Amino acid sequence: MTMREGNSIRIALAGQPNVGKSTVFNLLTGLDQHVGNWPGKTVEQKAGTCQYEDWTFDVIDLPGTYSLSANSPEELIAREYIIKEKPDVVVAIVNATTLERSLYLVAELLPLPVPVVVGLNMVDVAEQHGLKIETHVLEAALGVPVVPMIATKGQGIRELLARIQEIACDGAKYTPNAPDIRADHKDILERIEVLISDHVPTGYPPTWVALKILEGDEQITEMMRVHLPQEAWDEIYGIIKQHEDACVAVASGRYAWIARMIRAAIVKPKAGPIILTDRLDRWATHPLWGLLILAGILGLTFWLTYAIGSPLQELMDIYLVGTLSDLATQALATAPNWITGLVIDGIIGGVGGVLTFFPILLIFFAVLGILEDVGYMARAAYVMDRFMHLMGLHGKSFLPLFLGFGCNVPSVMGARVIESERGRLLTILVAPLVPCAARMGVVAFLAPAFFDAPTIISWGLLTINLTVLVASGLLIHKVILRGEHVAFIMELPLYHLPNWRTIAISVWQRLLSFLHKAGTIILAVSIIIWALSTLPSGDIENSLMATLGRLLEPIGRLMGLDWRMMVALLTSFIAKENAVATLSVLFGTGGNGASLATILRTTLTPAAALAFLVMQMLFIPCVATVGAIRQETMSWRWTIFSVVFLLLVSLTGGVLTYQIASLLGR
Amino acid sequence: MLHRFLQIVCSGGAFSLKQVAQQLDVSEALLESMIDELVRMGYLRPLEGICIDHCNGCPMAGTCSIGGSGRVWALTEAGKRIVQSGAS
């Protein structure tokens, strides 16, 4: 290291973006600065001068960079300037609030042949965050001067200049503690250093060049390939090929070094919310308790949905459907019969029946919205993954599958995150077994109609679906994926109080989408169902729909279901809510005022009702999901396979449920 | 350190950042910085584009009930190779 001559010191300001480097530069140079471009580049270059005591400081502002790899033109400019222009001192501005991140650049600067002074900026903000940095300890650990600063208030600038001058004038005081490569790669680093030491271009430190070669730095590697004799290059090439993980070893050394610095210098008291999150997570992410809590929360969600939603739904059935029917009957008293039928049975019966879902969906979505907003959903996903992993399901599949509780379409689309084609395909195949909100809505409507204990029934249905899903997953895992797993890591955000506005917006968006569906697809299907159930003679028992339904009746009989129930299942293919709309039309609830719930309870045996619900839950997904399956698999063969597979699964489920329930019911 | 982290991720299942930070005896902030570096190196891949980040701009936002607030990263094939090369 050279001693300074004359009274001028050249300093380069380095730092990551957003650490306050520009503020420091402006403080140092004031108006005495000029702006140009780096030679041959379009990157802006700022330079200026400042005076301190008898010294003149020529300051150059290096581009903001996270590291000194050759990732960007900015990083190349910064490192080439330091190596080729050799300023007297590099000032590394680091952000005290994100010291872990900021120190990475320092770790890269220390092996370079220019002394470094660290400007520890934003110490005031760090203190507000509860971070106490012991500057003298950090200085001792780094082996370079560390100056605490609050650049926005101009604090620390004079001290910074004093330390720069000290180091620039007396290089002996500079004893940096640079990071090492991970221990198991030290020998190859040394070997490369020996091979290149006589051939590195002037100014480049051999250790740094050897590190960059191991890191896979294209620019440095190419430079050395040109300068090295063939034999030496061949040996280095062999070493690189043999040690694909060398770049990780180099970066590992830096992170281990940063961790040491942080442990030595930061005193970090735990903040309140972190303690609360920790306490809650001890339970919420526990392998056993976490699952039980998730099961409990799901149960509570359904209970709330029924306890509050069902009475409201009945009220809507009476006041909305009933009143509308009465009004329509009066208004259409003189109209032809077919118009009265279309409006009352088709439109009001079908769409009105589905619209009574509104309170149920409102509560269901609100509870889900709250769980999501307070941060619980990430935990639920986390717990579910571990559970599914135990069951042998593809590790990463849980993510798209979890989305399926909302809607199966994003669930199928979400399978894109799985790299392996087979894994993706099989996730798509089981995704429709996750009961979506629409299907749960139908259950929320029909379960109280059929049974006195709808919560237990819904619970059971959900369990059946998830069991079938897990069984299919197990089969897939063992037979087709053969135990392949993909691992991942997830961030669990802090718990926080719910933001009611966010929740309200998300609930509103979902309800709006439901209303849109009710006004379009469900309205259209209701009208078609009504038409098919009226034509040709006006008598439902001899209608086209009855003819079609009776074709399905032999299958329905295995589950104790008549043709109307089979048609309801069939129309749920267009949209799940159609099951209810169809039943309303076919049982003619719009006209006679009797609620669908009452009619259904007297029409079906409990075993048949249960079989219907099981089949409805396991049935082929809606047409939008099937479309998504076709789009994502890009194969009609797999799309048809999926439909047939689910048809068989749901049929088996329905028949087994009916037969077992009938036996138990005797 | 990065290698140990990749080994932990590779061992299967999901892990929270806090858990892994404790295992490696580093702060969560440093772990996040390590994750960024591994993403840059191509050994980890952020799972974005579905609903991991936010629902903003997602065409399915209206019908999807799970937005999911936690960020997720998965090991890439190159990441797996690194873990295996270390093991051998």
Tab-separated table of C-alpha atoms in Angstrom, chain A residues 98-469:
chain	number	residue	atom	x	y	z
A	98	THR	CA	-30.200	-3.650	6.515
A	99	LEU	CA	-26.676	-4.406	7.581
A	100	GLU	CA	-26.909	-8.099	6.615
A	101	ARG	CA	-27.587	-7.160	3.015
A	102	SER	CA	-25.276	-4.139	2.883
A	103	LEU	CA	-22.254	-6.029	4.184
A	104	TYR	CA	-22.240	-8.289	1.109
A	105	LEU	CA	-20.717	-5.510	-0.960
A	106	VAL	CA	-18.147	-4.861	1.781
A	107	ALA	CA	-17.274	-8.579	1.690
A	108	GLU	CA	-16.536	-8.161	-2.011
A	109	LEU	CA	-14.594	-4.900	-1.575
A	110	LEU	CA	-12.191	-6.143	1.101
A	111	PRO	CA	-10.184	-8.552	-1.125
A	112	LEU	CA	-9.463	-5.674	-3.546
A	113	PRO	CA	-6.130	-3.837	-3.249
A	114	VAL	CA	-7.642	-0.531	-2.077
A	115	PRO	CA	-8.325	0.325	1.583
A	116	VAL	CA	-11.969	0.493	2.598
A	117	VAL	CA	-13.635	2.816	5.103
A	118	VAL	CA	-17.201	1.922	6.083
A	119	GLY	CA	-19.758	4.709	6.468
A	120	LEU	CA	-22.488	3.197	8.646
A	121	ASN	CA	-25.438	5.324	7.558
A	122	MET	CA	-28.959	5.640	9.019
A	123	VAL	CA	-27.934	4.634	12.551
A	124	ASP	CA	-30.853	6.710	13.851
A	125	VAL	CA	-33.408	4.701	11.833
A	126	ALA	CA	-31.756	1.469	12.979
A	127	GLU	CA	-32.164	2.551	16.590
A	128	GLN	CA	-35.818	3.353	15.985
A	129	HIS	CA	-36.146	-0.255	14.719
A	130	GLY	CA	-34.653	-1.481	17.980
A	131	LEU	CA	-31.253	-2.336	16.423
A	132	LYS	CA	-28.218	-1.374	18.435
A	133	ILE	CA	-24.970	-1.617	16.482
A	134	GLU	CA	-21.762	-1.566	18.488
A	135	THR	CA	-19.619	0.360	16.034
A	136	HIS	CA	-16.289	-0.268	17.736
A	137	VAL	CA	-16.965	-4.023	17.809
A	138	LEU	CA	-17.914	-3.981	14.122
A	139	GLU	CA	-14.736	-2.006	13.377
A	140	ALA	CA	-12.603	-4.543	15.241
A	141	ALA	CA	-14.336	-7.458	13.530
A	142	LEU	CA	-14.024	-5.959	10.040
A	143	GLY	CA	-10.529	-4.636	10.610
A	144	VAL	CA	-11.453	-1.410	8.809
A	145	PRO	CA	-12.616	1.989	10.096
A	146	VAL	CA	-16.370	2.204	10.695
A	147	VAL	CA	-17.948	5.657	11.000
A	148	PRO	CA	-21.546	5.926	12.279
A	149	MET	CA	-23.482	8.475	10.215
A	150	ILE	CA	-26.844	10.145	9.778
A	151	ALA	CA	-26.292	11.545	6.291
A	152	THR	CA	-29.694	13.221	6.112
A	153	LYS	CA	-28.674	15.390	9.077
A	154	GLY	CA	-25.087	15.802	7.948
A	155	GLN	CA	-23.844	13.893	10.981
A	156	GLY	CA	-20.626	11.869	10.727
A	157	ILE	CA	-19.247	13.516	7.592
A	158	ARG	CA	-16.254	15.169	9.284
A	159	GLU	CA	-15.419	11.957	11.152
A	160	LEU	CA	-15.649	10.071	7.871
A	161	LEU	CA	-13.200	12.444	6.173
A	162	ALA	CA	-10.843	12.227	9.163
A	163	ARG	CA	-10.793	8.423	9.004
A	164	ILE	CA	-10.295	8.471	5.229
A	165	GLN	CA	-7.348	10.806	5.578
A	166	GLU	CA	-5.883	8.670	8.372
A	167	ILE	CA	-6.029	5.479	6.288
A	168	ALA	CA	-4.862	7.205	3.109
A	169	CYS	CA	-1.815	8.581	4.882
A	170	ASP	CA	-0.889	5.516	6.903
A	171	GLY	CA	-1.591	2.265	5.124
A	172	ALA	CA	-0.023	0.257	7.975
A	173	LYS	CA	-3.130	0.940	10.047
A	174	TYR	CA	-5.235	-0.926	7.520
A	175	THR	CA	-5.587	-4.617	8.419
A	176	PRO	CA	-8.844	-5.857	6.876
A	177	ASN	CA	-10.440	-9.123	7.911
A	178	ALA	CA	-11.631	-10.339	4.504
A	179	PRO	CA	-13.918	-13.363	4.119
A	180	ASP	CA	-12.482	-16.779	3.216
A	181	ILE	CA	-13.812	-19.314	0.787
A	182	ARG	CA	-15.579	-22.254	2.500
A	183	ALA	CA	-12.891	-24.445	4.103
A	184	ASP	CA	-13.379	-27.480	1.812
A	185	HIS	CA	-12.523	-25.396	-1.266
A	186	LYS	CA	-9.413	-23.672	0.091
A	187	ASP	CA	-7.042	-26.105	-1.615
A	188	ILE	CA	-8.499	-25.574	-5.081
A	189	LEU	CA	-8.473	-21.802	-4.565
A	190	GLU	CA	-4.794	-22.004	-3.680
A	191	ARG	CA	-4.086	-24.225	-6.673
A	192	ILE	CA	-5.752	-21.797	-9.065
A	193	GLU	CA	-3.905	-18.922	-7.449
A	194	VAL	CA	-0.590	-20.687	-8.059
A	195	LEU	CA	-1.531	-21.402	-11.676
A	196	ILE	CA	-2.501	-17.805	-12.468
A	197	SER	CA	-0.169	-15.760	-10.268
A	198	ASP	CA	2.405	-15.112	-13.006
A	199	HIS	CA	-0.190	-14.317	-15.637
A	200	VAL	CA	-2.730	-11.942	-14.115
A	201	PRO	CA	-2.797	-8.523	-15.817
A	202	THR	CA	-1.318	-5.634	-13.827
A	203	GLY	CA	-3.460	-4.370	-10.982
A	204	TYR	CA	-5.546	-7.528	-10.550
A	205	PRO	CA	-4.946	-9.273	-7.214
A	206	PRO	CA	-4.401	-13.024	-7.909
A	207	THR	CA	-6.553	-14.211	-4.954
A	208	TRP	CA	-9.468	-12.090	-6.108
A	209	VAL	CA	-9.077	-13.323	-9.694
A	210	ALA	CA	-8.942	-16.949	-8.494
A	211	LEU	CA	-12.117	-16.367	-6.453
A	212	LYS	CA	-13.871	-14.854	-9.454
A	213	ILE	CA	-12.896	-17.832	-11.641
A	214	LEU	CA	-14.366	-20.209	-9.046
A	215	GLU	CA	-17.470	-18.045	-8.869
A	216	GLY	CA	-17.945	-18.540	-12.592
A	217	ASP	CA	-17.402	-14.855	-13.441
A	218	GLU	CA	-17.457	-14.876	-17.226
A	219	GLN	CA	-15.477	-11.684	-17.766
A	220	ILE	CA	-12.572	-12.617	-15.475
A	221	THR	CA	-12.541	-16.236	-16.678
A	222	GLU	CA	-12.335	-15.113	-20.303
A	223	MET	CA	-9.605	-12.603	-19.448
A	224	MET	CA	-7.530	-15.341	-17.835
A	225	ARG	CA	-8.201	-17.841	-20.593
A	226	VAL	CA	-6.526	-15.400	-22.975
A	227	HIS	CA	-3.576	-14.718	-20.682
A	228	LEU	CA	-2.868	-18.259	-19.460
A	229	PRO	CA	-0.719	-20.910	-21.136
A	230	GLN	CA	-2.837	-23.779	-22.494
A	231	GLU	CA	-1.751	-26.328	-19.845
A	232	ALA	CA	-2.589	-24.032	-16.948
A	233	TRP	CA	-5.946	-23.154	-18.496
A	234	ASP	CA	-6.760	-26.848	-19.084
A	235	GLU	CA	-6.053	-27.633	-15.452
A	236	ILE	CA	-8.189	-24.717	-14.244
A	237	TYR	CA	-10.969	-25.731	-16.626
A	238	GLY	CA	-10.825	-29.258	-15.192
A	239	ILE	CA	-11.067	-27.891	-11.650
A	240	ILE	CA	-14.090	-25.737	-12.532
A	241	LYS	CA	-15.827	-28.667	-14.211
A	242	GLN	CA	-15.190	-30.867	-11.201
A	243	HIS	CA	-16.442	-28.322	-8.677
A	244	GLU	CA	-19.787	-27.096	-9.902
A	245	ASP	CA	-20.562	-25.972	-6.355
A	246	ALA	CA	-17.485	-23.716	-6.103
A	247	CYS	CA	-19.590	-20.581	-6.644
A	248	VAL	CA	-21.730	-21.603	-3.670
A	249	ALA	CA	-18.563	-22.178	-1.643
A	250	VAL	CA	-17.316	-18.649	-2.424
A	251	ALA	CA	-20.665	-17.022	-1.553
A	252	SER	CA	-20.971	-19.289	1.517
A	253	GLY	CA	-17.675	-17.947	2.799
A	254	ARG	CA	-19.014	-14.403	2.463
A	255	TYR	CA	-22.281	-15.200	4.241
A	256	ALA	CA	-20.492	-16.998	7.071
A	257	TRP	CA	-18.317	-13.882	7.385
A	258	ILE	CA	-21.375	-11.568	7.418
A	259	ALA	CA	-23.046	-13.777	10.032
A	260	ARG	CA	-19.946	-13.462	12.241
A	261	MET	CA	-19.920	-9.683	11.858
A	262	ILE	CA	-23.629	-9.428	12.652
A	263	ARG	CA	-23.406	-11.695	15.676
A	264	ALA	CA	-20.499	-9.649	16.997
A	265	ALA	CA	-21.849	-6.165	16.387
A	266	ILE	CA	-25.651	-6.149	16.561
A	267	VAL	CA	-27.647	-6.121	19.746
A	268	LYS	CA	-31.209	-6.754	18.634
A	269	PRO	CA	-34.006	-6.862	21.179
A	270	LYS	CA	-37.015	-8.844	20.033
A	271	ALA	CA	-39.957	-6.662	19.131
A	272	GLY	CA	-43.445	-7.218	20.567
A	273	PRO	CA	-45.278	-8.509	17.495
A	274	ILE	CA	-42.475	-10.981	16.775
A	275	ILE	CA	-42.897	-12.474	20.225
A	276	LEU	CA	-46.655	-12.805	19.676
A	277	THR	CA	-46.128	-14.379	16.240
A	278	ASP	CA	-43.608	-16.789	17.755
A	279	ARG	CA	-46.025	-17.786	20.476
A	280	LEU	CA	-48.908	-18.319	18.088
A	281	ASP	CA	-46.737	-20.184	15.590
A	282	ARG	CA	-45.526	-22.593	18.230
A	283	TRP	CA	-49.077	-23.949	18.066
A	284	ALA	CA	-50.211	-23.037	14.562
A	285	THR	CA	-47.233	-24.635	12.782
A	286	HIS	CA	-46.839	-27.604	15.127
A	287	PRO	CA	-47.049	-30.914	13.181
A	288	LEU	CA	-49.952	-32.205	15.288
A	289	TRP	CA	-51.525	-29.168	16.945
A	290	GLY	CA	-51.219	-27.204	13.717
A	291	LEU	CA	-53.342	-29.784	11.919
A	292	LEU	CA	-55.899	-29.895	14.714
A	293	ILE	CA	-56.087	-26.097	14.764
A	294	LEU	CA	-56.560	-26.059	10.996
A	295	ALA	CA	-59.301	-28.681	11.278
A	296	GLY	CA	-60.887	-26.676	14.091
A	297	ILE	CA	-60.748	-23.433	12.116
A	298	LEU	CA	-62.276	-25.082	9.060
A	299	GLY	CA	-64.997	-26.561	11.279
A	300	LEU	CA	-65.633	-23.179	12.854
A	301	THR	CA	-65.821	-21.585	9.402
A	302	PHE	CA	-68.545	-24.014	8.343
A	303	TRP	CA	-70.344	-23.707	11.660
A	304	LEU	CA	-70.387	-19.907	11.387
A	305	THR	CA	-71.514	-20.171	7.783
A	306	TYR	CA	-74.489	-22.309	8.750
A	307	ALA	CA	-75.290	-20.716	12.095
A	308	ILE	CA	-75.527	-17.236	10.574
A	309	GLY	CA	-75.890	-17.927	6.861
A	310	SER	CA	-78.621	-20.575	6.846
A	311	PRO	CA	-81.301	-18.557	8.695
A	312	LEU	CA	-80.508	-15.607	6.433
A	313	GLN	CA	-80.734	-17.870	3.432
A	314	GLU	CA	-84.169	-19.078	4.533
A	315	LEU	CA	-85.277	-15.477	4.961
A	316	MET	CA	-84.055	-14.674	1.449
A	317	ASP	CA	-85.863	-17.744	0.162
A	318	ILE	CA	-89.111	-16.539	1.716
A	319	TYR	CA	-88.777	-12.825	1.005
A	320	LEU	CA	-86.781	-12.725	-2.211
A	321	VAL	CA	-87.955	-15.817	-4.091
A	322	GLY	CA	-91.398	-15.869	-2.459
A	323	THR	CA	-92.136	-12.170	-2.885
A	324	LEU	CA	-90.770	-12.081	-6.412
A	325	SER	CA	-92.905	-15.106	-7.339
A	326	ASP	CA	-96.009	-13.488	-5.855
A	327	LEU	CA	-95.329	-10.222	-7.641
A	328	ALA	CA	-94.666	-12.022	-10.911
A	329	THR	CA	-97.808	-14.119	-10.554
A	330	GLN	CA	-99.892	-10.968	-10.073
A	331	ALA	CA	-98.163	-9.093	-12.881
A	332	LEU	CA	-98.406	-12.003	-15.281
A	333	ALA	CA	-101.979	-12.978	-14.405
A	334	THR	CA	-103.138	-12.331	-17.930
A	335	ALA	CA	-100.000	-13.512	-19.720
A	336	PRO	CA	-99.803	-16.833	-21.558
A	337	ASN	CA	-98.969	-19.829	-19.412
A	338	TRP	CA	-95.578	-20.395	-20.947
A	339	ILE	CA	-94.436	-16.862	-20.032
A	340	THR	CA	-95.593	-17.308	-16.453
A	341	GLY	CA	-93.760	-20.645	-16.346
A	342	LEU	CA	-90.582	-19.202	-17.807
A	343	VAL	CA	-90.459	-16.260	-15.414
A	344	ILE	CA	-91.611	-17.990	-12.254
A	345	ASP	CA	-90.254	-21.527	-12.601
A	346	GLY	CA	-87.340	-20.862	-14.926
A	347	ILE	CA	-85.912	-17.494	-13.964
A	348	ILE	CA	-87.107	-16.809	-10.423
A	349	GLY	CA	-86.986	-20.471	-9.406
A	350	GLY	CA	-83.541	-21.117	-10.914
A	351	VAL	CA	-81.624	-17.887	-10.477
A	352	GLY	CA	-83.534	-16.920	-7.332
A	353	GLY	CA	-82.680	-20.272	-5.742
A	354	VAL	CA	-79.020	-19.673	-6.414
A	355	LEU	CA	-79.184	-16.046	-5.263
A	356	THR	CA	-80.253	-17.219	-1.830
A	357	PHE	CA	-76.676	-18.544	-1.527
A	358	PHE	CA	-75.638	-14.939	-1.115
A	359	PRO	CA	-75.565	-14.780	2.714
A	360	ILE	CA	-73.848	-18.160	2.919
A	361	LEU	CA	-71.128	-17.118	0.483
A	362	LEU	CA	-70.832	-13.721	2.154
A	363	ILE	CA	-70.011	-15.318	5.486
A	364	PHE	CA	-67.806	-18.017	3.995
A	365	PHE	CA	-65.751	-15.486	2.027
A	366	ALA	CA	-65.610	-13.043	4.937
A	367	VAL	CA	-64.219	-15.703	7.283
A	368	LEU	CA	-61.691	-16.817	4.650
A	369	GLY	CA	-60.795	-13.164	4.017
A	370	ILE	CA	-60.157	-12.574	7.723
A	371	LEU	CA	-58.040	-15.725	8.022
A	372	GLU	CA	-56.037	-14.645	5.004
A	373	ASP	CA	-55.582	-11.066	6.155
A	374	VAL	CA	-54.413	-11.870	9.683
A	375	GLY	CA	-51.731	-14.115	8.167
A	376	TYR	CA	-53.196	-17.507	9.076
A	377	MET	CA	-53.544	-18.840	5.520
A	378	ALA	CA	-49.764	-19.060	5.075
A	379	ARG	CA	-49.692	-21.251	8.223
A	380	ALA	CA	-52.547	-23.373	6.937
A	381	ALA	CA	-50.625	-23.907	3.709
A	382	TYR	CA	-47.500	-24.735	5.671
A	383	VAL	CA	-49.248	-27.276	7.884
A	384	MET	CA	-51.133	-28.823	4.975
A	385	ASP	CA	-47.926	-29.294	3.036
A	386	ARG	CA	-46.279	-31.264	5.795
A	387	PHE	CA	-49.406	-33.370	6.136
A	388	MET	CA	-49.643	-33.987	2.414
A	389	HIS	CA	-45.974	-34.794	2.257
A	390	LEU	CA	-46.462	-37.494	4.877
A	391	MET	CA	-49.236	-38.878	2.727
A	392	GLY	CA	-46.833	-39.037	-0.184
A	393	LEU	CA	-48.317	-36.262	-2.238
A	394	HIS	CA	-45.965	-34.257	-4.410
A	395	GLY	CA	-44.475	-31.654	-2.079
A	396	LYS	CA	-45.108	-28.652	-4.246
A	397	SER	CA	-48.568	-29.749	-5.311
A	398	PHE	CA	-50.134	-28.398	-2.162
A	399	LEU	CA	-49.904	-24.821	-3.401
A	400	PRO	CA	-52.125	-25.092	-6.434
A	401	LEU	CA	-54.337	-27.571	-4.611
A	402	PHE	CA	-54.827	-25.114	-1.797
A	403	LEU	CA	-55.974	-22.510	-4.259
A	404	GLY	CA	-58.666	-24.973	-5.242
A	405	PHE	CA	-60.674	-24.201	-2.111
A	406	GLY	CA	-61.492	-20.922	-3.812
A	407	CYS	CA	-61.909	-22.124	-7.361
A	408	ASN	CA	-60.535	-25.123	-9.252
A	409	VAL	CA	-59.560	-22.997	-12.272
A	410	PRO	CA	-56.599	-21.198	-10.624
A	411	SER	CA	-55.829	-24.499	-8.963
A	412	VAL	CA	-55.316	-26.191	-12.333
A	413	MET	CA	-53.472	-23.163	-13.697
A	414	GLY	CA	-51.321	-22.989	-10.560
A	415	ALA	CA	-49.947	-26.466	-11.321
A	416	ARG	CA	-47.570	-24.600	-13.653
A	417	VAL	CA	-45.256	-24.119	-10.657
A	418	ILE	CA	-44.321	-27.795	-10.835
A	419	GLU	CA	-41.340	-28.333	-13.117
A	420	SER	CA	-41.746	-32.047	-13.688
A	421	GLU	CA	-44.272	-32.725	-16.408
A	422	ARG	CA	-45.636	-35.818	-14.683
A	423	GLY	CA	-45.946	-34.036	-11.355
A	424	ARG	CA	-47.802	-31.190	-13.046
A	425	LEU	CA	-50.139	-33.525	-14.850
A	426	LEU	CA	-50.996	-35.527	-11.785
A	427	THR	CA	-51.591	-32.421	-9.710
A	428	ILE	CA	-54.003	-31.256	-12.405
A	429	LEU	CA	-55.761	-34.621	-12.261
A	430	VAL	CA	-56.395	-34.488	-8.511
A	431	ALA	CA	-57.015	-30.701	-8.324
A	432	PRO	CA	-60.775	-30.972	-9.038
A	433	LEU	CA	-61.143	-33.098	-5.902
A	434	VAL	CA	-60.523	-30.006	-3.787
A	435	PRO	CA	-64.007	-28.724	-2.999
A	436	CYS	CA	-64.268	-25.219	-4.450
A	437	ALA	CA	-66.321	-22.403	-2.919
A	438	ALA	CA	-69.165	-22.983	-5.405
A	439	ARG	CA	-69.379	-26.670	-4.530
A	440	MET	CA	-69.224	-25.846	-0.832
A	441	GLY	CA	-71.963	-23.297	-1.468
A	442	VAL	CA	-74.203	-26.013	-2.930
A	443	VAL	CA	-73.437	-28.185	0.091
A	444	ALA	CA	-74.132	-25.229	2.367
A	445	PHE	CA	-77.565	-24.974	0.736
A	446	LEU	CA	-78.429	-28.653	0.467
A	447	ALA	CA	-76.959	-30.054	3.698
A	448	PRO	CA	-79.375	-28.095	5.935
A	449	ALA	CA	-82.161	-28.992	3.485
A	450	PHE	CA	-81.507	-32.711	3.898
A	451	PHE	CA	-80.217	-33.053	7.444
A	452	ASP	CA	-80.655	-31.676	10.941
A	453	ALA	CA	-76.902	-31.616	11.606
A	454	PRO	CA	-75.525	-29.912	8.480
A	455	THR	CA	-72.178	-28.974	10.034
A	456	ILE	CA	-71.257	-32.599	10.722
A	457	ILE	CA	-72.426	-33.625	7.238
A	458	SER	CA	-70.379	-30.874	5.566
A	459	TRP	CA	-67.423	-31.809	7.673
A	460	GLY	CA	-67.782	-35.424	6.651
A	461	LEU	CA	-68.099	-34.490	2.970
A	462	LEU	CA	-64.982	-32.371	3.148
A	463	THR	CA	-63.138	-35.226	4.844
A	464	ILE	CA	-64.291	-37.684	2.152
A	465	ASN	CA	-63.045	-35.362	-0.591
A	466	LEU	CA	-59.686	-34.829	1.044
A	467	THR	CA	-59.341	-38.558	1.773
A	468	VAL	CA	-60.057	-39.430	-1.856
A	469	LEU	CA	-57.594	-36.741	-2.897
